[in-house]
PDB file of C-alpha atoms and ligand atoms in Angstrom:
ATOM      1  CA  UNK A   1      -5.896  27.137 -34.347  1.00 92.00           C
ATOM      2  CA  UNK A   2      -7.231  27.715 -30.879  1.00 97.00           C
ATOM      3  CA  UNK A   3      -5.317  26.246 -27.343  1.00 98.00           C
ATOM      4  CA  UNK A   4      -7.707  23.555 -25.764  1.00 98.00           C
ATOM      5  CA  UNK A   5      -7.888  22.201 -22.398  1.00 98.00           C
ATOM      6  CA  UNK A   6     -10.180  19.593 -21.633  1.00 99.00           C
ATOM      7  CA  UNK A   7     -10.526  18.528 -17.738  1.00 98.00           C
ATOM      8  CA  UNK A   8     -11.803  15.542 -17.916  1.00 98.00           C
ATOM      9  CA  UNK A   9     -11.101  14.646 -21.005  1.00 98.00           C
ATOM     10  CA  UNK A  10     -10.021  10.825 -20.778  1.00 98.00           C
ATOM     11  CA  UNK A  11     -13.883   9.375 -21.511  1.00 98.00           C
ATOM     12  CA  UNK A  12     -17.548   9.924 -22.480  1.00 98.00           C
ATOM     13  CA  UNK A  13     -18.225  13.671 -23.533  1.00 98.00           C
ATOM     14  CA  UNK A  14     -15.010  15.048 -22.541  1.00 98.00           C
ATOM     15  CA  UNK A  15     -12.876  12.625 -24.965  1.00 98.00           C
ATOM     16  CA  UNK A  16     -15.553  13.049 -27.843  1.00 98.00           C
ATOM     17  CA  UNK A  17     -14.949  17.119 -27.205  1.00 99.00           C
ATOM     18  CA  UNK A  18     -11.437  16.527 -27.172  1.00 98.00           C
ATOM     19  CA  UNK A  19     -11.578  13.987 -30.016  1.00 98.00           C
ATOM     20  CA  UNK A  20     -13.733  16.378 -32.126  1.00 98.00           C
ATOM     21  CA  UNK A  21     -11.423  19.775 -31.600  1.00 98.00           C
ATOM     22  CA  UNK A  22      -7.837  17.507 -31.958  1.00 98.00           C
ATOM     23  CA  UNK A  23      -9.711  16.590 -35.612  1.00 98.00           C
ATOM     24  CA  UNK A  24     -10.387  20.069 -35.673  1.00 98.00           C
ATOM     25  CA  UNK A  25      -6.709  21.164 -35.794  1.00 98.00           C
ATOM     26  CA  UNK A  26      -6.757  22.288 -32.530  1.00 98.00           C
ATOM     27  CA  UNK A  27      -4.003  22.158 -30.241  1.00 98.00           C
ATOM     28  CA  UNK A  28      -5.573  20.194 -27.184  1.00 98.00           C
ATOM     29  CA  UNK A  29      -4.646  18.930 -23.997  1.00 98.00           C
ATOM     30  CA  UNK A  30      -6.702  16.237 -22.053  1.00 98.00           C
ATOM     31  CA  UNK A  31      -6.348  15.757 -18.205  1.00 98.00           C
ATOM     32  CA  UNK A  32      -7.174  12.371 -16.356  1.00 98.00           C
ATOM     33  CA  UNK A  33      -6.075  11.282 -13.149  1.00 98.00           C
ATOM     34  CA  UNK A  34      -3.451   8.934 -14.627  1.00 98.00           C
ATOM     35  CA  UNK A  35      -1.171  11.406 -16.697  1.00 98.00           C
ATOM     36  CA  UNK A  36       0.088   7.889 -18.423  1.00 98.00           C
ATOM     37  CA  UNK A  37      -2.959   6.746 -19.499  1.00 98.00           C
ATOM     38  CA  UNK A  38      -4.157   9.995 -20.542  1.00 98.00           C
ATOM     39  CA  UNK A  39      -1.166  10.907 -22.697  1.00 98.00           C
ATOM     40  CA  UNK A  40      -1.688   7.364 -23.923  1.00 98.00           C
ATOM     41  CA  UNK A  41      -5.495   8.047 -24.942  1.00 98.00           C
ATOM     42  CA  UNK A  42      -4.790  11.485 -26.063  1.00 98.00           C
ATOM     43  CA  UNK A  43      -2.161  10.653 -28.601  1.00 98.00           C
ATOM     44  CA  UNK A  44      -4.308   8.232 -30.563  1.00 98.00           C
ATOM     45  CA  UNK A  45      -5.797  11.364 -32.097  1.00 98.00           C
ATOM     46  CA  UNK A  46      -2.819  13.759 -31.999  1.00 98.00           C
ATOM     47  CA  UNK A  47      -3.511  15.562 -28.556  1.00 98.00           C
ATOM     48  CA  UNK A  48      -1.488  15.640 -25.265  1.00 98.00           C
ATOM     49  CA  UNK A  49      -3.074  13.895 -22.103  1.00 98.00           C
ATOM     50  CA  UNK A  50      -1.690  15.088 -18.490  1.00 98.00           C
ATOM     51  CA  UNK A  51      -1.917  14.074 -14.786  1.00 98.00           C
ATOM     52  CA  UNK A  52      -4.609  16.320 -12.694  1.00 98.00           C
ATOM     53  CA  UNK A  53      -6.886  15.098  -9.967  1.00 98.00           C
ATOM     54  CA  UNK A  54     -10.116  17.284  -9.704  1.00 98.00           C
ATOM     55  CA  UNK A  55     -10.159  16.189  -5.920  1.00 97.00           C
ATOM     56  CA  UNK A  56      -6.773  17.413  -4.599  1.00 98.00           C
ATOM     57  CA  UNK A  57      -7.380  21.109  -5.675  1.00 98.00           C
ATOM     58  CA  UNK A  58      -3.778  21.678  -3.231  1.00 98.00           C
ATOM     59  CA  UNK A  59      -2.223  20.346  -6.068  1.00 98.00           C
ATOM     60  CA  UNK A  60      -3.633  21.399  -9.288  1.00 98.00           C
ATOM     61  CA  UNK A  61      -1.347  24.366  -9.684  1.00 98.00           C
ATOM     62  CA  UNK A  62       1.940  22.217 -10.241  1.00 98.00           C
ATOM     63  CA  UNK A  63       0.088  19.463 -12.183  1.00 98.00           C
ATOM     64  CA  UNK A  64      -1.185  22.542 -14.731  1.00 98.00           C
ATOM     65  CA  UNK A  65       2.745  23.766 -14.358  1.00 98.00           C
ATOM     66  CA  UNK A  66       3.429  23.336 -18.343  1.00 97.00           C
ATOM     67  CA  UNK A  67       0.044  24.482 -19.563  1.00 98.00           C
ATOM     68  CA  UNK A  68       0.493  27.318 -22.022  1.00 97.00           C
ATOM     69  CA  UNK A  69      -2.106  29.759 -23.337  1.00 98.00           C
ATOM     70  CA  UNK A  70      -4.993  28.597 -22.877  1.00 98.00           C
ATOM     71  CA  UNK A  71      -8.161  30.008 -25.814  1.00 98.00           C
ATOM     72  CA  UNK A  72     -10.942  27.418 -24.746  1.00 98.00           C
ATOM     73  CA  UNK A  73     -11.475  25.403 -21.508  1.00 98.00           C
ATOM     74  CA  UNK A  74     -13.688  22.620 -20.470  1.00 99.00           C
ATOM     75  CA  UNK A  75     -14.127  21.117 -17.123  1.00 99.00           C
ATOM     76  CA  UNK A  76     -15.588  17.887 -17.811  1.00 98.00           C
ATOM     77  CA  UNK A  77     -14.938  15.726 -15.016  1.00 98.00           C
ATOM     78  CA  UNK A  78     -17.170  13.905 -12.386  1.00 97.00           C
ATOM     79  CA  UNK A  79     -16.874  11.334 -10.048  1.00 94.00           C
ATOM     80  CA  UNK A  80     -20.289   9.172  -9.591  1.00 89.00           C
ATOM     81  CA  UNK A  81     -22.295   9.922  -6.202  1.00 90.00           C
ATOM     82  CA  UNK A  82     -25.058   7.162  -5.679  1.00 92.00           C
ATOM     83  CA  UNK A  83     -25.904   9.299  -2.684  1.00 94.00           C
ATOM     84  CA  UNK A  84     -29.353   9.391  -0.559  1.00 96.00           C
ATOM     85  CA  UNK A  85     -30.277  11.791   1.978  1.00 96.00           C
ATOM     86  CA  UNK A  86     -31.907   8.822   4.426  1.00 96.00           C
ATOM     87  CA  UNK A  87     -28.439   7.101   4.145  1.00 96.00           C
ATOM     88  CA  UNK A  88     -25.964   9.929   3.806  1.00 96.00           C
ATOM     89  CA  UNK A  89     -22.043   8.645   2.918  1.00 96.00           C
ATOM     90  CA  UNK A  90     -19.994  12.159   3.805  1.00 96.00           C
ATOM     91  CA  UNK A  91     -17.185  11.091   2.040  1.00 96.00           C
ATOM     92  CA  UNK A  92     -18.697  10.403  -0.848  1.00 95.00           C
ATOM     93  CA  UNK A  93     -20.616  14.000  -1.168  1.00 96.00           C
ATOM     94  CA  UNK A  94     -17.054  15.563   0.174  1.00 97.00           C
ATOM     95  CA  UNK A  95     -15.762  13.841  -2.621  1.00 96.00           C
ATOM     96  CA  UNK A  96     -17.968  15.061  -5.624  1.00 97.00           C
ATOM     97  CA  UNK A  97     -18.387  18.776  -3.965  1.00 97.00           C
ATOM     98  CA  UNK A  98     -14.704  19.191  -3.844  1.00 98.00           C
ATOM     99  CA  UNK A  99     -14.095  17.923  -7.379  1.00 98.00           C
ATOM    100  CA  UNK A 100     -16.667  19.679  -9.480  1.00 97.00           C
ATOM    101  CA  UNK A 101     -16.815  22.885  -6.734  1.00 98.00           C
ATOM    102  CA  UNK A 102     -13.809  23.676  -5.203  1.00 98.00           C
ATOM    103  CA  UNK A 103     -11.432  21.524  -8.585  1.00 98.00           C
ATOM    104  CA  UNK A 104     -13.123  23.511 -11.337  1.00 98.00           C
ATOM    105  CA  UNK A 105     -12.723  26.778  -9.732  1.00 98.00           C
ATOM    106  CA  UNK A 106      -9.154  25.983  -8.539  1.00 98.00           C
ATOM    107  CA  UNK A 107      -8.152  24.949 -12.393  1.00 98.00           C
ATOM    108  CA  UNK A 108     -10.079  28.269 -13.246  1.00 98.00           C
ATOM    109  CA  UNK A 109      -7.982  30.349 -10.231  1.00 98.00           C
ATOM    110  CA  UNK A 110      -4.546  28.621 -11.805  1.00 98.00           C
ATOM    111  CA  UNK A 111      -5.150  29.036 -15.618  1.00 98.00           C
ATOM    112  CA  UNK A 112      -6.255  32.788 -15.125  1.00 98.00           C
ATOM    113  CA  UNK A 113      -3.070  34.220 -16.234  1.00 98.00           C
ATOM    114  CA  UNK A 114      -2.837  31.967 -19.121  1.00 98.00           C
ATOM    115  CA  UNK A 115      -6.081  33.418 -20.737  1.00 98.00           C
ATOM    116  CA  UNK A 116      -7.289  36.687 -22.806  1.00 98.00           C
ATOM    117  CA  UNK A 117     -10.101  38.404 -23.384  1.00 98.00           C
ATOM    118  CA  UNK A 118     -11.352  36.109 -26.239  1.00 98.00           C
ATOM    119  CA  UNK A 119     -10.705  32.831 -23.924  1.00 98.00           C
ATOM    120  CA  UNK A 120     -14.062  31.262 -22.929  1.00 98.00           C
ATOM    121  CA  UNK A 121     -14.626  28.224 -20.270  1.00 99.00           C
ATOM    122  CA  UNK A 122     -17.717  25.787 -20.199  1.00 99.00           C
ATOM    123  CA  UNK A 123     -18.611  24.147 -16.835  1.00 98.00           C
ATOM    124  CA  UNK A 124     -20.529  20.648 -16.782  1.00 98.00           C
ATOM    125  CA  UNK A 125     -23.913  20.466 -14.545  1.00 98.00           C
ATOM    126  CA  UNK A 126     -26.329  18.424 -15.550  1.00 98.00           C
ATOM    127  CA  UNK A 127     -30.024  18.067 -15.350  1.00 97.00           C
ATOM    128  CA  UNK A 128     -30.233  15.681 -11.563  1.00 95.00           C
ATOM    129  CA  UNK A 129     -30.580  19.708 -10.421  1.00 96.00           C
ATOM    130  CA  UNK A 130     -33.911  20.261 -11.893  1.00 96.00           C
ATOM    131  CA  UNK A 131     -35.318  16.351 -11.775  1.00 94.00           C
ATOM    132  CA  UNK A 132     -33.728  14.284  -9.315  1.00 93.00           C
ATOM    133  CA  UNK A 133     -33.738  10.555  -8.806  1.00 90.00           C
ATOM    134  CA  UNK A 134     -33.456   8.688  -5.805  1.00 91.00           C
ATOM    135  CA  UNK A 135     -29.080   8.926  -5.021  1.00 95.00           C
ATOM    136  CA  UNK A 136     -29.053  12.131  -6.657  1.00 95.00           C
ATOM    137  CA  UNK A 137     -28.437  14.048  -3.529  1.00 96.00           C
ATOM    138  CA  UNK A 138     -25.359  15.298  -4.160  1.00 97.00           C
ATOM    139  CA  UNK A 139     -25.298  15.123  -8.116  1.00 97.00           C
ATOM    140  CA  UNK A 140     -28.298  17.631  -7.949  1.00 97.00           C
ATOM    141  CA  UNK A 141     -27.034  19.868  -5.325  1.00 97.00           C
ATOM    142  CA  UNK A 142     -23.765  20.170  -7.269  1.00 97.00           C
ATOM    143  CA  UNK A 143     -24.899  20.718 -10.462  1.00 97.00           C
ATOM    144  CA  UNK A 144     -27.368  23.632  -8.907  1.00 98.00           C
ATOM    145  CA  UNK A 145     -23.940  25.178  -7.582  1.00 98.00           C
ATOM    146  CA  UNK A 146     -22.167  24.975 -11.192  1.00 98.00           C
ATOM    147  CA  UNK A 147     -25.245  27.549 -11.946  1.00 98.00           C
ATOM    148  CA  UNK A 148     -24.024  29.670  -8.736  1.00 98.00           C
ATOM    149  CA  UNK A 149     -20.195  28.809 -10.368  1.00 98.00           C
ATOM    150  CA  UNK A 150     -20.652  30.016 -13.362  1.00 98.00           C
ATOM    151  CA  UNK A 151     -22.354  33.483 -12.475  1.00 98.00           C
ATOM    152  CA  UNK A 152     -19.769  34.311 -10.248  1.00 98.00           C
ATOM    153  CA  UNK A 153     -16.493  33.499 -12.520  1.00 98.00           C
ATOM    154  CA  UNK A 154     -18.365  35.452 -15.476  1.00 98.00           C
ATOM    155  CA  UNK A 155     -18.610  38.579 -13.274  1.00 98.00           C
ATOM    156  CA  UNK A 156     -15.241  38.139 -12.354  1.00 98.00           C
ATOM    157  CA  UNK A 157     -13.384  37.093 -15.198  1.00 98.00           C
ATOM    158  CA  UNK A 158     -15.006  39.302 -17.666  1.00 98.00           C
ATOM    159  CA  UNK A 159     -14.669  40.007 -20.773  1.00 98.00           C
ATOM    160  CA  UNK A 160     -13.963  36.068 -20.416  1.00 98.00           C
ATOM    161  CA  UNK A 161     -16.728  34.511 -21.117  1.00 98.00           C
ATOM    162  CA  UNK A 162     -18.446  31.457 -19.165  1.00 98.00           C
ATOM    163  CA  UNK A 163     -20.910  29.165 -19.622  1.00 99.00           C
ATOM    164  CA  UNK A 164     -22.556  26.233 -18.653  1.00 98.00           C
ATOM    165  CA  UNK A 165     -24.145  22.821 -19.904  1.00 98.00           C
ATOM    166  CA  UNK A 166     -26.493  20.571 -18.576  1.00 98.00           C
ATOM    167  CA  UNK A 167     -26.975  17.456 -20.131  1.00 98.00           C
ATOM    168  CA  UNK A 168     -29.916  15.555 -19.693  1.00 97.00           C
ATOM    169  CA  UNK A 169     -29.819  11.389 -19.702  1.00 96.00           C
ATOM    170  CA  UNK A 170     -26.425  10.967 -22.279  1.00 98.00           C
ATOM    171  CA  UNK A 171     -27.601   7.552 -23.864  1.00 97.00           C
ATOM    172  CA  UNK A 172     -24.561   6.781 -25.503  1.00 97.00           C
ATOM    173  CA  UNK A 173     -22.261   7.819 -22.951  1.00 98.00           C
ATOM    174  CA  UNK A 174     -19.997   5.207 -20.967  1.00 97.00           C
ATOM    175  CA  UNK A 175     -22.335   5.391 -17.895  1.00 95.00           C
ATOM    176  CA  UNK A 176     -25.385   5.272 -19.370  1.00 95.00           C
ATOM    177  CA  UNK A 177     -24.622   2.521 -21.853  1.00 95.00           C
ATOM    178  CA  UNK A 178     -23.560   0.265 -19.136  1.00 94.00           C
ATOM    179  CA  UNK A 179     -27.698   0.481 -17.735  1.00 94.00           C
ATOM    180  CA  UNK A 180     -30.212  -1.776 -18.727  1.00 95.00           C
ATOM    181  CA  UNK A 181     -31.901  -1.306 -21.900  1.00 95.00           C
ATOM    182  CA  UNK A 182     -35.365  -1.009 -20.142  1.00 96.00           C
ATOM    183  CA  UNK A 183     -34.177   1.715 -18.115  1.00 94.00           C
ATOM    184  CA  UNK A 184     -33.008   3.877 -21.251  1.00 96.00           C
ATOM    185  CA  UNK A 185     -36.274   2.445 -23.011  1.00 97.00           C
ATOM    186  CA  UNK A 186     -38.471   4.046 -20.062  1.00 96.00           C
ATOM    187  CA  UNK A 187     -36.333   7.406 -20.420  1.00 95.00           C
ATOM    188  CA  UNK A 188     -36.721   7.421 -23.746  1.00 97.00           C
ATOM    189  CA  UNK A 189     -40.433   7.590 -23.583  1.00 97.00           C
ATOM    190  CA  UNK A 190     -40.558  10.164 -21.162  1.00 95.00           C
ATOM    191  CA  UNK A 191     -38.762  12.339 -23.533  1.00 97.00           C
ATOM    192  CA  UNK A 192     -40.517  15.189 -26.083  1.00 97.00           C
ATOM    193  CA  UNK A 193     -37.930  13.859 -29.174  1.00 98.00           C
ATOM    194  CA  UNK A 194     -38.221  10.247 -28.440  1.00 97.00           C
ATOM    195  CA  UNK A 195     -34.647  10.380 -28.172  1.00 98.00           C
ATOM    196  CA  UNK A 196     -31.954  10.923 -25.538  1.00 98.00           C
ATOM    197  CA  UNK A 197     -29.174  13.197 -25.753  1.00 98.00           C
ATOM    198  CA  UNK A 198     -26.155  11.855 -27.313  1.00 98.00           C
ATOM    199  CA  UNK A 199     -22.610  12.486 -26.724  1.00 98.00           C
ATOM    200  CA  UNK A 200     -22.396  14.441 -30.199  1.00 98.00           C
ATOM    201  CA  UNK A 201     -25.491  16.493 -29.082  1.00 98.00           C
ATOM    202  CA  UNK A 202     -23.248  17.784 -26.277  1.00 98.00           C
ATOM    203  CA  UNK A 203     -20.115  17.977 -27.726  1.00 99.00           C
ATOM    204  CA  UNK A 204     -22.006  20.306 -30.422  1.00 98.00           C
ATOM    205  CA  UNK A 205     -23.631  22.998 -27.666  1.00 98.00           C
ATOM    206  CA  UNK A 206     -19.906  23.051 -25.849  1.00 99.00           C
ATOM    207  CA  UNK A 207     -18.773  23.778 -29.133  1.00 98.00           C
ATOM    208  CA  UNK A 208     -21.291  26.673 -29.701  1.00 98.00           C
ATOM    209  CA  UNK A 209     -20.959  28.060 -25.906  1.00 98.00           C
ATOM    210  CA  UNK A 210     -17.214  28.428 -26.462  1.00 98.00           C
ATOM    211  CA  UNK A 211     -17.510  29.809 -30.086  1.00 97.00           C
ATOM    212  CA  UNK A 212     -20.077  32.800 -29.856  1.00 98.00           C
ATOM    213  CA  UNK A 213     -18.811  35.948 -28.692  1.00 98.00           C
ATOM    214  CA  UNK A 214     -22.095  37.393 -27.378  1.00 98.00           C
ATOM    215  CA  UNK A 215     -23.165  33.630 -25.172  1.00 98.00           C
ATOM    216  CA  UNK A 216     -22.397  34.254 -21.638  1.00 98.00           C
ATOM    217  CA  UNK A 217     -23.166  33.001 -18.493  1.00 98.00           C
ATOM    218  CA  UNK A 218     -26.126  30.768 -20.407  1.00 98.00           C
ATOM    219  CA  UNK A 219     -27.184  27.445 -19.178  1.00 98.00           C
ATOM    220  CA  UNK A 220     -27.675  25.483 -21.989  1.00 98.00           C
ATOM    221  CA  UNK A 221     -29.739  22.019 -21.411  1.00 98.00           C
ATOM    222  CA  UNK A 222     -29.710  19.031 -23.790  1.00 98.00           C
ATOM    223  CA  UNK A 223     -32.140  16.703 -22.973  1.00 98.00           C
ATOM    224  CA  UNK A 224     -34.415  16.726 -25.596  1.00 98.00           C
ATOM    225  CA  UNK A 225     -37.060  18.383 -23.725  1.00 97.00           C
ATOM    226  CA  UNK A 226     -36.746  15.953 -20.866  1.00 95.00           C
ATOM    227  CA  UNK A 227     -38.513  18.613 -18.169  1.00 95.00           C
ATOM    228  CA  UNK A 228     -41.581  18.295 -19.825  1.00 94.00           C
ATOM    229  CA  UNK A 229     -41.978  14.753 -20.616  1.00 84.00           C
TER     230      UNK A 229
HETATM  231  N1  NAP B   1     -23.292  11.051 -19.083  1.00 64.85           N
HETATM  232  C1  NAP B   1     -24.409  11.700 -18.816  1.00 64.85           C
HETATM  233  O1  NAP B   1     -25.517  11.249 -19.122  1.00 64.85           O
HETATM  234  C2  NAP B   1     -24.350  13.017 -18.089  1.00 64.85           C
HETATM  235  C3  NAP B   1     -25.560  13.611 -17.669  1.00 64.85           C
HETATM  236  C4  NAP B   1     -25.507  14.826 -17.005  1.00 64.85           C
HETATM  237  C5  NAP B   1     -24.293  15.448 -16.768  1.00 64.85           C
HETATM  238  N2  NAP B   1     -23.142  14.859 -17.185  1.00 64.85           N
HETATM  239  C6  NAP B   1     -21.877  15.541 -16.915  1.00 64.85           C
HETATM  240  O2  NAP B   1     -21.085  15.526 -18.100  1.00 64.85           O
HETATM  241  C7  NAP B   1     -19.697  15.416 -17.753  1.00 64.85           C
HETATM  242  C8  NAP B   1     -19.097  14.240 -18.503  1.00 64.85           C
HETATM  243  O3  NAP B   1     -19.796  13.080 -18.132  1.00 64.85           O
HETATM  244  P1  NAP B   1     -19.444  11.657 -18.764  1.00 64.85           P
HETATM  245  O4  NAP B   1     -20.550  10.723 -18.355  1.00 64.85           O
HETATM  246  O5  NAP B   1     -19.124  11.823 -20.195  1.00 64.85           O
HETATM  247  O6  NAP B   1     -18.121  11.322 -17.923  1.00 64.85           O
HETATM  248  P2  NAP B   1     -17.295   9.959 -17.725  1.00 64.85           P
HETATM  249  O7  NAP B   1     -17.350   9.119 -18.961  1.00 64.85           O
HETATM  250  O8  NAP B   1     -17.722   9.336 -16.430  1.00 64.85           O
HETATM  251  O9  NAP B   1     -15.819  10.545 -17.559  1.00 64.85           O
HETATM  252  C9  NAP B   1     -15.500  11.247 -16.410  1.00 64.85           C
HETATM  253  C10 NAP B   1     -14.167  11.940 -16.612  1.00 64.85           C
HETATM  254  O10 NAP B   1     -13.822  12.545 -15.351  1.00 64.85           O
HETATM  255  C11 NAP B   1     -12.505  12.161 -15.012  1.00 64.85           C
HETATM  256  N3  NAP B   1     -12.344  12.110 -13.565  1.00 64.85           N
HETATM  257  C12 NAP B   1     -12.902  11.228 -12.678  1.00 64.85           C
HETATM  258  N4  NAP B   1     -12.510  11.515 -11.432  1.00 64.85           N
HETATM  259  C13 NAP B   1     -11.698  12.585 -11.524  1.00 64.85           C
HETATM  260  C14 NAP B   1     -10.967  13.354 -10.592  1.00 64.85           C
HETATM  261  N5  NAP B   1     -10.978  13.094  -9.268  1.00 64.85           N
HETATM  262  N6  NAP B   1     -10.217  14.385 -11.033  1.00 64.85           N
HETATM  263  C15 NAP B   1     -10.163  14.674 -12.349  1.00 64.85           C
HETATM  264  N7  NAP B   1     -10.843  14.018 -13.302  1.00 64.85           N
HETATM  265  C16 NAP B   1     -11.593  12.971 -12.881  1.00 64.85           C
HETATM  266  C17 NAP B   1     -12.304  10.801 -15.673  1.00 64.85           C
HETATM  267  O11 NAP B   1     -10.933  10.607 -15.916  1.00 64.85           O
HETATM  268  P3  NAP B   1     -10.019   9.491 -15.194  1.00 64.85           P
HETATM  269  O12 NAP B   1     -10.900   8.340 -14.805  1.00 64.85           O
HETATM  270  O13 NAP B   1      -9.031   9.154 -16.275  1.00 64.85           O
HETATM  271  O14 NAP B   1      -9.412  10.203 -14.028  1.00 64.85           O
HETATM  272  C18 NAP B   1     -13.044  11.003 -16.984  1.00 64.85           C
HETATM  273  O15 NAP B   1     -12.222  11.622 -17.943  1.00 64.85           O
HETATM  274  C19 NAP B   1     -19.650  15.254 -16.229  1.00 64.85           C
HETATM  275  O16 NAP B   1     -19.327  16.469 -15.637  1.00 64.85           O
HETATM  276  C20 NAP B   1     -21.063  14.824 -15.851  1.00 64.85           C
HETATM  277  O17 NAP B   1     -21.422  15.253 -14.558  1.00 64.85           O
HETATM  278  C21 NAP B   1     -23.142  13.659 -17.844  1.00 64.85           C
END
C-alpha cells in the first residue's frame, strides 16, 4: 500500500488519479482549496481531502502540517488563464505562475522530509507549451517552466525520482466538456488517433511515471499525436 498525495485532487484528472489509487488500496490524500469540500469529495471513495491553496505558497507548510510519509505525489492543480499578450491581465499571469511555479515547488520544498528514496512526484504541464492558442500566454509559458521544474527537482532530489506530463486537449475532462461540440469535433480531426486524450489516458501515464524505477525526469505527452496533426 503506497502513501498518496494528490494536489489538486478535487476534479478532472486529479480526482480520477485519486479515485483510481483510493480503489487501488492506496492510502490517499486529496487537496482543494476548500478542505470541507475536499474531505467531503474524498470520502465518497475512502480517501482524505485537505485545505491547501496552490497560490499562497506562505502558507502551504502549516496546511501540509499532518501529512505523513509521503511514497507518490501529484501536483495536479491549475487555475484557468484566458491570457493574451496584446491585452495582458498581470494578475491573472501572477496568479497561474505562482500556483503551478512557485506552489508546486513550495509543496515539493515542505514534503521533502516526508519522502525516501523510492518516493516519486509527477508535475502537470500540458501541451499550450508546444502549440499555443490565442489566451495561452501564460498557460504555455508555464507549462514550458514545469519542463525547467522538473529538471531541476530531479537533480536535486535524487534518487527521488520526477517526472512530468503533458496532456494534450483532455476531451472528457470538466473544462473541456463544458466547450462546444464543434470545437472538440475540429480537434478531433486534427488529431493522428481520431481521438482526444481522455482522463483515463492520463491517469494511466501518471500511473506509469510514478511506478517505474528507471523513468526520470521524462516528459511524457498524451495527445494522441496532436503535434503532428
Ligand atoms: N484538461 C485538460 O485538457 C488539460 C490539458 C493540458 C493540461 N492539463 C493539466 O492537467 C491538470 C489537471 O487539469 P484538469 O482540467 O483535470 O483540472 P480541473 O478539473 O480544472 O481541476 C483543477 C484542480 O485544481 C484545483 N485548484 C484550483 N485552484 C487552486 C489553487 N489556487 N490551489 C490549489 N488547487 C487549486 C481545483 O481544486 P479546488 O477548485 O477545489 O480548489 C481542482 O482540484 C492541470 O494541471 C492542467 O493544467 C489539463
Amino acid at each position: 500500500m503506497s502513501s498518496v498525495l494528490v494536489v489538486g485532487g478535487t476534479s478532472g484528472i486529479g480526482l480520477e488519479f485519486a479515485r483510481m489509487r483510493a480503489g487501488r488500496g492506496d492510502e490517499v490524500v486529496l487537496t482543494g482549496r476548500d478542505g470541507h469540500r475536499a474531505d467531503t469529495i474524498a470520502k465518497e471513495f475512502g480517501a482524505r481531502g485537505t485545505a491547501l491553496d496552490l497560490g499562497r505558497p506562505g502558507e502551504t507548510a502549516a496546511a501540509l502540517a499532518d501529512i505523513g510519509r509521503v511514497d507518490h505525489l501529484v501536483l495536479a492543480g491549475v487555475s484557468r488563464d484566458d491570457n493574451k499578450v496584446t491585452e495582458y491581465d498581470i494578475d491573472a499571469a501572477l496568479r497561474l505562475v505562482t500556483l503551478k511555479l512557485v506552489g508546486y515547488t513550495e509543496v515539493v520544498h515542505t514534503l521533502t522530509s516526508r519522502m525516501h528514496d523510492d518516493s516519486a512526484i509527477v508535475l502537470f504541464g500540458g501541451q499550450a507549451k508546444e502549440r499555443p492558442y490565442p489566451g495561452a500566454t501564460t498557460v504555455a509559458t508555464v507549462n514550458a517552466g514545469v519542463r525547467g521544474l522538473m529538471n531541476t527537482l530531479a537533480v536535486e532530489l535524487a534518487p527521488i525520482r520526477v517526472n512530468a506530463v503533458h496532456p494534450g486537449v483532455v476531451g472528457d475532462s470538466p473544462y473541456w466538456q463544458a466547450k462546444p461540440e464543434k470545437v472538440l469535433a475540429t480537434l478531433r480531426t486534427e488529431t493522428p488517433t481520431g481521438r482526444l486524450a481522455t482522463m483515463a489516458d492520463v491517469v494511466d501515464a501518471v500511473d506509469f511515471l510514478l511506478r517505474n524505477g528507471s523513468v526520470n525526469a521524462v516528459e511524457l505527452s498524451v495527445d494522441g499525436g496532436w503535434l503532428l496533426g
